[in-house]
Amino acid sequence: KLNAAHANGAGPLLLETVTKNYKIQVDRYVSVDFNSMIDIIDKVGGVELTLSAEEVRGANNYITEMCGLRNLEPTNYFFIQEGTKTCSGIQAVAYARLRKMDTDYARTERQRKVIELSFDKLKKADFAVVNNVMEVVFPQILTSITLNDMIPMAKNLTKYHIAATAGFPEARSDGILGKKGACVIPQTLESNVIKLHQFLFDDENYVASEMVKKIS
C-alpha cells in the first residue's frame, strides 16, 4: 500500500514507489496531514457537507479524538443531527476519516470530496486569505516545492482545476498476506497500470514496462 511507503520513507520513498510500480514520473509533491488540513479548511471558512445519521455518529468519535489532541472542547464541534451544514476543519476532517461504516475506498472518496470543496473555496477567496493559508500551513506540510515557487502558483490559483479523480487500483481484491497484513491486490497490476496511463495521459496505446509485468 502507498501509505506504507509514505510511513516508512515519506515523500521521497512514495515517489520512488509510484515510479517503480506505475512507471509515472512525479516531479513535485505536497503531503498534507490531518492537522494542516484542519487549518486549511478553517482558513477558507469551512466546507459544506451533507451527513447521514450514521456518518454523524462516526464523525463525532473522531471529533473527540482530534479535539483531545488539540486541547479543545469536543462538545463545541459535535454534529447534533444529520443534514447539510458548513463544517469546520475538525468536522470536515472527521467526516473524511470515516471508514468503519463502509470501506476504505469510500473513505478515499470522502477525502477527495473534502479536498475538492476546500480547493473551490480557496479559488474564490481573495489573495490575502490564500497568502494566510500558505503562511500558516506551509511549515506543517511535507513538500518538494519551495515557498518562493508556490507564491506565483498561488497568484494564478483561479487558472487551476481538478479535472477528475479516481481510485487505484480499479480492478482489485483484498487479502491478508501473512506478516504483511491487509493488502490491496491489483487484478492485475499490468492491466491497472495501463488503465492509469489512459486516465492520466489519454494514452490508449500504452504498453506496460517489463518491471510492471514482473511485479504483476
Backbone as JSON, one array per atom type, in Angstrom:
{
  "sequence": "KLNAAHANGAGPLLLETVTKNYKIQVDRYVSVDFNSMIDIIDKVGGVELTLSAEEVRGANNYITEMCGLRNLEPTNYFFIQEGTKTCSGIQAVAYARLRKMDTDYARTERQRKVIELSFDKLKKADFAVVNNVMEVVFPQILTSITLNDMIPMAKNLTKYHIAATAGFPEARSDGILGKKGACVIPQTLESNVIKLHQFLFDDENYVASEMVKKIS",
  "N": [[0.84, -1.2, 0.0], [0.42, 2.28, -0.69], [0.36, 3.99, 1.49], [1.97, 2.72, 3.3], [4.5, 2.98, 2.17], [4.75, 5.73, 2.39], [4.71, 6.03, 5.18], [7.09, 4.82, 5.89], [9.12, 6.09, 4.46], [8.37, 8.61, 3.78], [7.79, 11.42, 1.55], [9.91, 11.11, -0.54], [10.31, 8.23, -0.72], [7.75, 7.49, -1.34], [7.42, 8.63, -3.9], [9.34, 7.17, -5.28], [8.21, 4.64, -5.11], [5.83, 4.96, -6.56], [6.9, 5.5, -9.1], [8.29, 3.12, -9.66], [6.3, 1.11, -9.56], [4.18, 2.03, -11.15], [5.24, 3.33, -13.28], [5.24, 6.12, -13.58], [6.42, 9.32, -13.64], [6.7, 11.5, -11.07], [7.03, 14.85, -10.56], [6.8, 16.87, -8.58], [5.58, 17.19, -5.22], [3.1, 17.38, -2.61], [2.51, 16.75, 0.71], [-0.06, 16.42, 2.91], [-1.15, 16.52, 6.23], [-3.54, 15.49, 8.81], [-3.72, 17.6, 10.69], [-2.77, 19.93, 9.32], [-4.66, 19.99, 7.31], [-6.99, 20.54, 8.71], [-6.46, 23.18, 9.5], [-6.28, 24.46, 6.99], [-8.93, 24.22, 6.02], [-10.34, 25.65, 7.97], [-9.27, 28.2, 7.54], [-10.34, 28.88, 5.06], [-12.95, 29.22, 5.65], [-14.52, 27.0, 6.17], [-16.3, 24.05, 4.86], [-19.13, 22.93, 2.96], [-21.06, 20.18, 3.83], [-23.02, 17.19, 3.55], [-24.36, 15.03, 5.83], [-25.25, 11.72, 6.83], [-27.25, 10.12, 9.43], [-25.78, 7.98, 10.44], [-23.2, 8.66, 9.62], [-22.85, 10.96, 11.15], [-22.71, 9.9, 13.77], [-20.34, 8.39, 13.6], [-18.46, 10.36, 12.85], [-18.46, 12.04, 15.08], [-17.04, 10.54, 16.95], [-14.42, 10.69, 15.95], [-14.09, 13.41, 16.16], [-13.97, 13.78, 18.92], [-11.52, 12.52, 19.44], [-9.66, 14.13, 17.93], [-10.04, 16.67, 19.01], [-9.11, 16.18, 21.56], [-6.38, 15.91, 21.04], [-5.8, 18.48, 20.36], [-6.39, 19.97, 22.53], [-9.02, 20.96, 22.81], [-12.51, 21.63, 23.41], [-14.65, 19.07, 22.77], [-17.48, 19.13, 22.63], [-18.11, 21.52, 21.5], [-17.84, 21.1, 18.86], [-19.23, 18.88, 18.01], [-21.44, 17.12, 15.8], [-24.89, 17.65, 15.74], [-27.16, 16.62, 14.52], [-28.21, 14.76, 11.57], [-27.84, 15.94, 8.14], [-27.34, 18.94, 6.11], [-24.6, 21.12, 6.45], [-22.33, 23.86, 7.09], [-19.12, 22.93, 7.62], [-16.57, 22.96, 10.08], [-12.92, 22.85, 10.17], [-12.13, 20.67, 11.83], [-14.51, 19.19, 11.91], [-14.9, 18.56, 9.18], [-12.6, 17.07, 8.55], [-12.99, 14.95, 10.3], [-15.22, 13.79, 9.1], [-13.99, 13.04, 6.69], [-12.36, 11.04, 7.57], [-13.91, 8.83, 8.13], [-14.47, 5.35, 8.06], [-15.13, 2.81, 9.07], [-17.8, 2.38, 8.78], [-18.27, 1.7, 6.17], [-16.25, 1.2, 3.54], [-12.66, 1.3, 2.95], [-12.22, 2.37, 0.5], [-14.44, 3.95, 0.05], [-13.9, 5.8, 1.99], [-11.67, 7.15, 0.89], [-12.95, 8.4, -1.2], [-14.51, 10.23, 0.19], [-12.46, 11.76, 1.25], [-11.34, 12.89, -1.07], [-13.5, 14.41, -1.86], [-13.69, 16.34, 0.21], [-11.22, 17.64, -0.16], [-11.57, 18.7, -2.77], [-13.74, 20.46, -2.33], [-12.57, 22.22, -0.53], [-10.56, 23.3, -2.09], [-12.08, 24.59, -4.05], [-13.25, 26.61, -2.46], [-10.95, 28.02, -1.76], [-10.12, 29.01, -4.22], [-12.01, 30.96, -4.68], [-11.48, 32.8, -2.78], [-9.95, 35.89, -1.62], [-6.61, 37.16, -2.31], [-5.32, 37.71, 0.07], [-6.36, 35.88, 1.91], [-5.51, 33.49, 0.73], [-2.74, 33.85, 0.91], [-2.48, 33.9, 3.66], [-3.2, 31.29, 4.3], [-1.05, 29.91, 3.16], [1.1, 30.88, 4.73], [0.46, 29.94, 7.3], [0.09, 27.17, 6.95], [2.22, 26.13, 5.41], [4.63, 25.58, 6.97], [3.82, 23.22, 8.16], [3.52, 21.18, 6.33], [4.76, 18.52, 4.17], [6.82, 18.84, 1.47], [8.13, 19.12, -1.89], [8.2, 21.49, -3.08], [9.23, 24.83, -3.04], [8.57, 27.7, -0.94], [8.91, 30.07, -2.33], [8.5, 29.23, -4.94], [5.87, 28.54, -4.75], [4.36, 30.85, -4.31], [4.0, 32.38, -6.82], [2.4, 30.45, -8.08], [0.18, 30.46, -6.44], [-0.88, 32.95, -6.97], [-1.96, 32.53, -9.43], [-4.09, 30.93, -8.98], [-6.8, 30.69, -9.71], [-6.71, 29.69, -12.24], [-6.27, 27.06, -12.09], [-7.59, 23.71, -11.9], [-9.27, 20.78, -10.67], [-9.33, 18.16, -12.65], [-10.3, 15.48, -12.78], [-10.87, 12.71, -10.59], [-9.84, 9.54, -9.25], [-9.88, 6.21, -7.9], [-7.2, 3.89, -7.14], [-6.02, 0.54, -7.12], [-8.17, 0.01, -10.0], [-9.45, -2.42, -10.69], [-9.6, -4.93, -8.37], [-8.78, -6.92, -5.43], [-9.01, -7.89, -1.95], [-6.81, -8.99, 0.65], [-5.31, -10.98, 3.3], [-2.03, -11.22, 3.86], [0.01, -13.03, 5.42], [2.65, -11.83, 7.48], [2.66, -9.41, 6.27], [0.15, -8.43, 6.45], [-3.01, -6.73, 5.94], [-3.74, -6.4, 2.55], [-4.06, -4.71, -0.59], [-4.92, -6.02, -3.63], [-4.03, -5.69, -6.87], [-5.78, -6.53, -9.83], [-5.2, -7.16, -12.87], [-1.91, -5.98, -11.83], [-0.62, -5.09, -14.12], [-2.74, -4.6, -16.02], [-4.14, -2.65, -14.63], [-2.24, -0.58, -14.44], [-2.01, 0.11, -17.11], [-4.61, 1.13, -17.54], [-4.44, 3.28, -15.8], [-2.57, 4.95, -17.04], [-4.02, 5.55, -19.3], [-6.06, 7.04, -18.11], [-4.69, 9.23, -16.9], [-3.06, 10.31, -18.93], [-4.35, 10.08, -21.36], [-3.47, 8.04, -22.99], [-3.94, 5.68, -25.15], [-2.54, 3.62, -26.19], [-0.68, 2.59, -24.49], [1.93, 0.51, -23.3], [2.71, -1.75, -20.82], [5.64, -1.66, -18.74], [8.53, -3.87, -18.55], [9.26, -4.23, -15.9], [6.89, -3.64, -14.52], [5.32, -5.73, -15.52], [6.71, -7.87, -14.43], [6.39, -7.48, -11.65], [3.65, -7.68, -11.58]],
  "CA": [[0.0, 0.0, 0.0], [1.19, 3.51, -0.76], [0.5, 4.61, 2.8], [3.11, 2.08, 3.96], [5.69, 3.64, 1.63], [4.8, 7.07, 2.97], [5.04, 5.91, 6.6], [8.47, 4.36, 6.06], [10.12, 6.95, 3.81], [7.73, 9.89, 3.46], [7.63, 11.79, 0.15], [10.86, 10.5, -1.48], [10.03, 6.81, -0.94], [6.45, 7.43, -2.01], [7.64, 8.9, -5.32], [10.07, 6.03, -5.83], [7.26, 3.54, -5.21], [4.93, 5.27, -7.68], [7.67, 5.37, -10.34], [8.62, 1.71, -9.9], [5.12, 0.26, -9.75], [3.22, 2.55, -12.12], [6.0, 3.96, -14.36], [4.82, 7.52, -13.69], [7.39, 10.21, -13.01], [6.09, 12.62, -10.37], [8.07, 15.87, -10.41], [6.66, 17.61, -7.33], [4.54, 16.62, -4.37], [2.74, 18.01, -1.35], [1.88, 15.8, 1.62], [-0.83, 17.19, 3.89], [-1.67, 15.65, 7.28], [-4.83, 15.9, 9.37], [-3.62, 18.9, 11.35], [-2.69, 21.01, 8.34], [-5.93, 20.04, 6.58], [-7.92, 21.25, 9.6], [-6.15, 24.61, 9.42], [-6.64, 24.94, 5.65], [-10.39, 24.33, 5.93], [-10.76, 26.77, 8.82], [-8.85, 29.46, 6.92], [-11.22, 29.21, 3.92], [-14.31, 29.4, 6.14], [-15.27, 25.74, 6.25], [-16.87, 23.48, 3.64], [-20.5, 22.44, 3.15], [-21.18, 18.74, 3.68], [-24.28, 16.57, 3.96], [-24.06, 13.79, 6.55], [-26.34, 10.87, 7.29], [-27.22, 9.89, 10.88], [-24.67, 7.06, 10.71], [-21.97, 9.43, 9.46], [-22.77, 11.85, 12.3], [-22.23, 9.13, 14.92], [-18.93, 8.05, 13.39], [-17.64, 11.57, 12.83], [-18.33, 12.56, 16.45], [-15.97, 9.81, 17.62], [-13.15, 11.27, 15.51], [-14.03, 14.78, 16.71], [-13.49, 13.63, 20.3], [-10.09, 12.2, 19.38], [-8.87, 15.25, 17.43], [-10.12, 17.76, 19.99], [-8.21, 15.81, 22.64], [-5.01, 16.2, 20.62], [-5.63, 19.93, 20.24], [-6.85, 20.57, 23.79], [-10.26, 21.68, 22.54], [-13.71, 21.01, 23.97], [-15.34, 18.42, 21.65], [-18.91, 19.46, 22.52], [-18.23, 22.71, 20.65], [-17.67, 20.69, 17.46], [-20.06, 17.73, 17.7], [-22.63, 17.21, 14.95], [-26.09, 17.41, 16.54], [-28.06, 15.76, 13.74], [-27.87, 14.61, 10.15], [-28.25, 17.05, 7.29], [-26.31, 19.74, 5.44], [-24.12, 22.25, 7.23], [-20.96, 24.3, 6.85], [-18.32, 22.22, 8.61], [-15.25, 23.48, 10.43], [-11.84, 21.95, 9.79], [-12.19, 19.43, 12.62], [-15.69, 18.42, 11.48], [-14.69, 18.07, 7.81], [-11.58, 16.02, 8.6], [-13.64, 13.81, 10.94], [-16.02, 13.17, 8.03], [-13.09, 12.43, 5.72], [-11.69, 9.87, 8.17], [-14.86, 7.73, 8.32], [-14.15, 4.16, 7.27], [-15.67, 1.56, 9.61], [-19.2, 2.23, 8.39], [-18.34, 1.12, 4.84], [-14.97, 0.66, 3.1], [-11.55, 2.24, 2.83], [-12.36, 3.04, -0.8], [-15.43, 5.0, 0.27], [-13.22, 6.84, 2.76], [-10.85, 7.98, -0.01], [-13.89, 9.24, -1.95], [-14.84, 11.35, 1.08], [-11.27, 12.61, 1.34], [-11.23, 13.66, -2.32], [-14.6, 15.38, -1.84], [-13.31, 17.44, 1.11], [-10.13, 18.37, -0.81], [-12.13, 19.48, -3.87], [-14.55, 21.56, -1.78], [-11.63, 23.18, 0.06], [-9.88, 23.94, -3.21], [-13.05, 25.52, -4.65], [-13.37, 27.76, -1.58], [-9.7, 28.78, -1.83], [-10.09, 29.72, -5.51], [-12.93, 32.09, -4.61], [-11.02, 33.71, -1.73], [-9.01, 36.9, -2.09], [-5.22, 36.7, -2.15], [-4.93, 37.82, 1.48], [-6.7, 34.6, 2.53], [-4.6, 32.49, 0.16], [-1.42, 34.1, 1.49], [-2.56, 33.49, 5.06], [-3.19, 29.82, 4.3], [0.33, 29.48, 2.9], [1.95, 31.2, 5.87], [0.12, 29.09, 8.45], [0.14, 25.74, 6.64], [3.47, 25.69, 4.77], [5.56, 24.92, 7.9], [3.27, 21.94, 8.64], [3.4, 20.18, 5.27], [5.96, 17.95, 3.58], [6.7, 19.14, 0.05], [9.35, 19.39, -2.65], [8.01, 22.83, -3.66], [9.63, 25.88, -2.11], [7.58, 28.76, -0.76], [9.12, 31.04, -3.42], [7.85, 28.66, -6.13], [4.44, 28.41, -4.51], [3.7, 32.15, -4.35], [3.45, 32.64, -8.17], [1.32, 29.49, -8.35], [-0.99, 30.91, -5.68], [-1.45, 34.12, -7.65], [-2.69, 32.03, -10.6], [-4.91, 29.83, -8.45], [-8.08, 30.56, -10.42], [-6.48, 29.0, -13.52], [-6.13, 25.62, -11.83], [-8.8, 22.97, -11.57], [-9.13, 19.34, -10.55], [-10.06, 17.66, -13.81], [-11.01, 14.25, -12.43], [-10.19, 11.89, -9.59], [-10.21, 8.13, -9.29], [-9.13, 5.34, -7.0], [-6.32, 2.9, -7.78], [-6.33, 0.03, -8.45], [-9.58, -0.01, -10.39], [-9.87, -3.81, -10.51], [-8.8, -5.32, -7.21], [-9.36, -7.72, -4.35], [-8.33, -7.67, -0.69], [-6.36, -10.23, 1.26], [-4.39, -10.94, 4.42], [-0.86, -11.97, 3.42], [0.98, -13.29, 6.48], [3.13, -10.71, 8.27], [2.38, -8.16, 5.55], [-1.16, -7.95, 6.89], [-4.05, -6.44, 4.94], [-3.18, -5.94, 1.27], [-4.92, -4.47, -1.75], [-4.29, -6.81, -4.68], [-4.48, -5.3, -8.21], [-6.08, -7.67, -10.7], [-3.81, -7.36, -12.46], [-1.18, -4.71, -11.79], [-0.37, -4.68, -15.5], [-3.95, -4.02, -16.64], [-4.46, -1.43, -13.89], [-1.28, 0.45, -14.83], [-2.42, 0.54, -18.46], [-5.78, 1.99, -17.37], [-4.0, 4.5, -15.14], [-1.96, 5.8, -18.07], [-5.13, 6.05, -20.12], [-6.78, 8.04, -17.32], [-3.87, 10.42, -16.65], [-2.39, 10.87, -20.11], [-5.11, 9.77, -22.58], [-2.62, 7.18, -23.81], [-4.7, 4.46, -25.43], [-1.63, 2.59, -26.73], [0.41, 2.37, -23.54], [2.34, -0.87, -23.04], [3.34, -1.82, -19.51], [7.07, -1.96, -18.76], [8.9, -5.21, -18.12], [9.25, -4.25, -14.43], [5.48, -3.75, -14.11], [4.88, -7.09, -15.83], [7.36, -8.76, -13.48], [5.71, -7.32, -10.38], [2.29, -8.16, -11.78]],
  "C": [[0.88, 1.25, 0.0], [1.35, 4.17, 0.61], [1.65, 3.98, 3.59], [4.42, 2.69, 3.47], [5.86, 5.01, 2.26], [5.22, 7.01, 4.44], [6.51, 5.56, 6.81], [9.52, 5.28, 5.44], [9.58, 8.27, 3.34], [7.71, 10.14, 1.95], [8.58, 11.1, -0.81], [10.58, 9.03, -1.77], [8.69, 6.62, -1.64], [6.61, 7.63, -3.52], [8.37, 7.74, -5.99], [9.14, 4.84, -6.06], [6.31, 3.73, -6.39], [5.65, 5.04, -9.01], [7.91, 3.89, -10.67], [7.39, 0.9, -10.28], [4.2, 0.72, -10.88], [3.89, 3.18, -13.33], [5.47, 5.36, -14.65], [5.82, 8.37, -12.93], [6.66, 11.4, -12.4], [7.18, 13.64, -10.06], [8.01, 16.59, -9.07], [5.5, 17.02, -6.52], [4.29, 17.52, -3.17], [2.03, 16.96, -0.5], [1.25, 16.57, 2.77], [-1.38, 16.23, 4.94], [-2.98, 16.2, 7.83], [-4.78, 17.31, 9.95], [-3.6, 20.05, 10.35], [-3.98, 21.13, 7.54], [-7.0, 20.76, 7.4], [-7.72, 22.75, 9.47], [-6.52, 25.21, 8.07], [-8.14, 25.19, 5.57], [-10.9, 25.49, 6.77], [-10.42, 28.11, 8.18], [-9.74, 29.87, 5.75], [-12.67, 29.33, 4.35], [-15.15, 28.16, 6.19], [-15.79, 25.28, 4.91], [-18.25, 22.9, 3.94], [-20.58, 20.95, 2.85], [-22.56, 18.28, 4.13], [-23.98, 15.22, 4.57], [-25.34, 13.04, 6.91], [-26.22, 10.71, 8.81], [-26.05, 8.98, 11.26], [-23.33, 7.78, 10.6], [-21.76, 10.38, 10.64], [-22.2, 11.11, 13.51], [-20.74, 8.81, 14.79], [-18.02, 9.26, 13.46], [-17.44, 12.12, 14.24], [-17.25, 11.83, 17.25], [-14.6, 10.38, 17.24], [-12.99, 12.7, 16.04], [-13.5, 14.74, 18.15], [-11.98, 13.4, 20.32], [-9.26, 13.43, 18.99], [-8.9, 16.44, 18.37], [-9.22, 17.46, 21.19], [-6.77, 16.13, 22.31], [-4.74, 17.69, 20.56], [-6.07, 20.69, 21.5], [-8.07, 21.46, 23.58], [-11.44, 20.93, 23.17], [-14.54, 20.4, 22.83], [-16.81, 18.8, 21.51], [-19.14, 20.72, 21.68], [-18.2, 22.37, 19.16], [-18.58, 19.54, 17.05], [-21.16, 18.08, 16.68], [-23.84, 16.86, 15.82], [-27.04, 16.45, 15.83], [-27.6, 15.69, 12.3], [-28.35, 15.83, 9.36], [-27.06, 17.79, 6.71], [-25.91, 20.91, 6.32], [-22.71, 22.63, 6.78], [-20.09, 23.77, 7.97], [-16.98, 22.92, 8.84], [-14.19, 22.47, 9.99], [-11.9, 20.62, 10.53], [-13.37, 18.57, 12.17], [-15.47, 17.8, 10.1], [-13.67, 16.94, 7.78], [-12.15, 14.77, 9.28], [-14.49, 13.05, 9.93], [-15.13, 12.43, 7.04], [-12.42, 11.17, 6.25], [-12.61, 8.67, 8.34], [-14.48, 6.54, 7.46], [-14.85, 2.9, 7.76], [-17.12, 1.31, 9.2], [-19.35, 1.65, 6.99], [-16.97, 0.55, 4.46], [-13.9, 1.74, 3.07], [-11.64, 3.01, 1.51], [-13.38, 4.17, -0.71], [-14.81, 6.15, 1.06], [-12.39, 7.73, 1.84], [-11.73, 8.87, -0.89], [-14.28, 10.45, -1.11], [-13.67, 12.31, 1.19], [-11.15, 13.49, 0.09], [-12.32, 14.74, -2.37], [-14.24, 16.59, -0.99], [-12.2, 18.28, 0.48], [-10.67, 19.25, -1.94], [-12.94, 20.67, -3.37], [-13.65, 22.65, -1.19], [-10.94, 23.98, -1.03], [-10.81, 24.96, -3.89], [-13.21, 26.78, -3.8], [-12.11, 28.65, -1.67], [-9.62, 29.58, -3.12], [-10.96, 30.97, -5.49], [-12.49, 33.14, -3.58], [-10.09, 34.77, -2.32], [-7.59, 36.47, -1.73], [-4.75, 36.8, -0.71], [-5.21, 36.52, 2.22], [-5.75, 33.51, 2.04], [-3.22, 32.62, 0.78], [-1.38, 33.65, 2.95], [-2.52, 31.97, 5.2], [-1.75, 29.32, 4.12], [1.22, 29.72, 4.11], [1.72, 30.27, 7.05], [0.4, 27.62, 8.17], [1.5, 25.28, 6.14], [4.44, 25.03, 5.75], [5.1, 23.54, 8.35], [3.33, 20.83, 7.6], [4.76, 19.68, 4.81], [5.86, 18.14, 2.07], [8.06, 19.35, -0.59], [9.28, 20.76, -3.31], [8.42, 23.87, -2.63], [8.53, 26.93, -2.01], [7.69, 29.79, -1.88], [8.49, 30.55, -4.73], [6.34, 28.68, -5.99], [3.7, 29.74, -4.64], [3.18, 32.51, -5.74], [2.31, 31.7, -8.54], [0.04, 29.94, -7.66], [-1.67, 32.09, -6.36], [-2.25, 33.73, -8.89], [-3.67, 30.92, -10.23], [-6.2, 29.61, -9.24], [-7.93, 29.82, -11.75], [-6.37, 27.49, -13.35], [-7.48, 24.97, -11.55], [-8.46, 21.49, -11.43], [-9.99, 18.71, -11.63], [-10.9, 16.43, -13.47], [-10.21, 13.53, -11.36], [-10.68, 10.46, -9.71], [-9.38, 7.36, -8.29], [-8.26, 4.37, -7.79], [-6.01, 1.82, -6.75], [-7.83, -0.03, -8.72], [-10.17, -1.41, -10.21], [-9.0, -4.43, -9.44], [-9.54, -6.36, -6.36], [-8.58, -7.38, -3.08], [-7.89, -9.01, -0.12], [-5.46, -9.97, 2.44], [-3.21, -11.83, 4.04], [0.18, -12.06, 4.53], [1.33, -12.05, 7.28], [2.89, -9.37, 7.57], [1.03, -7.58, 5.94], [-2.11, -7.71, 5.75], [-3.42, -5.84, 3.69], [-4.29, -5.7, 0.25], [-4.23, -5.13, -2.93], [-4.84, -6.39, -6.04], [-4.71, -6.54, -9.06], [-6.3, -7.2, -12.14], [-3.13, -6.0, -12.38], [-0.98, -4.2, -13.21], [-1.58, -3.99, -16.13], [-4.35, -2.72, -15.94], [-3.53, -0.28, -14.25], [-1.62, 0.99, -16.22], [-3.62, 1.49, -18.36], [-5.41, 3.31, -16.71], [-3.36, 5.47, -16.14], [-3.01, 6.34, -19.03], [-5.84, 7.19, -19.41], [-5.99, 9.33, -17.21], [-3.4, 11.1, -17.93], [-3.14, 10.66, -21.42], [-4.3, 8.91, -23.55], [-3.32, 5.83, -24.0], [-3.81, 3.31, -25.91], [-0.49, 2.26, -25.78], [0.65, 0.87, -23.34], [3.1, -0.89, -21.72], [4.81, -2.21, -19.63], [7.33, -3.39, -18.3], [8.9, -5.33, -16.6], [7.81, -4.4, -13.92], [4.96, -5.16, -14.36], [5.46, -8.1, -14.84], [6.67, -8.7, -12.12], [4.3, -7.9, -10.45], [2.24, -9.68, -11.7]]
}
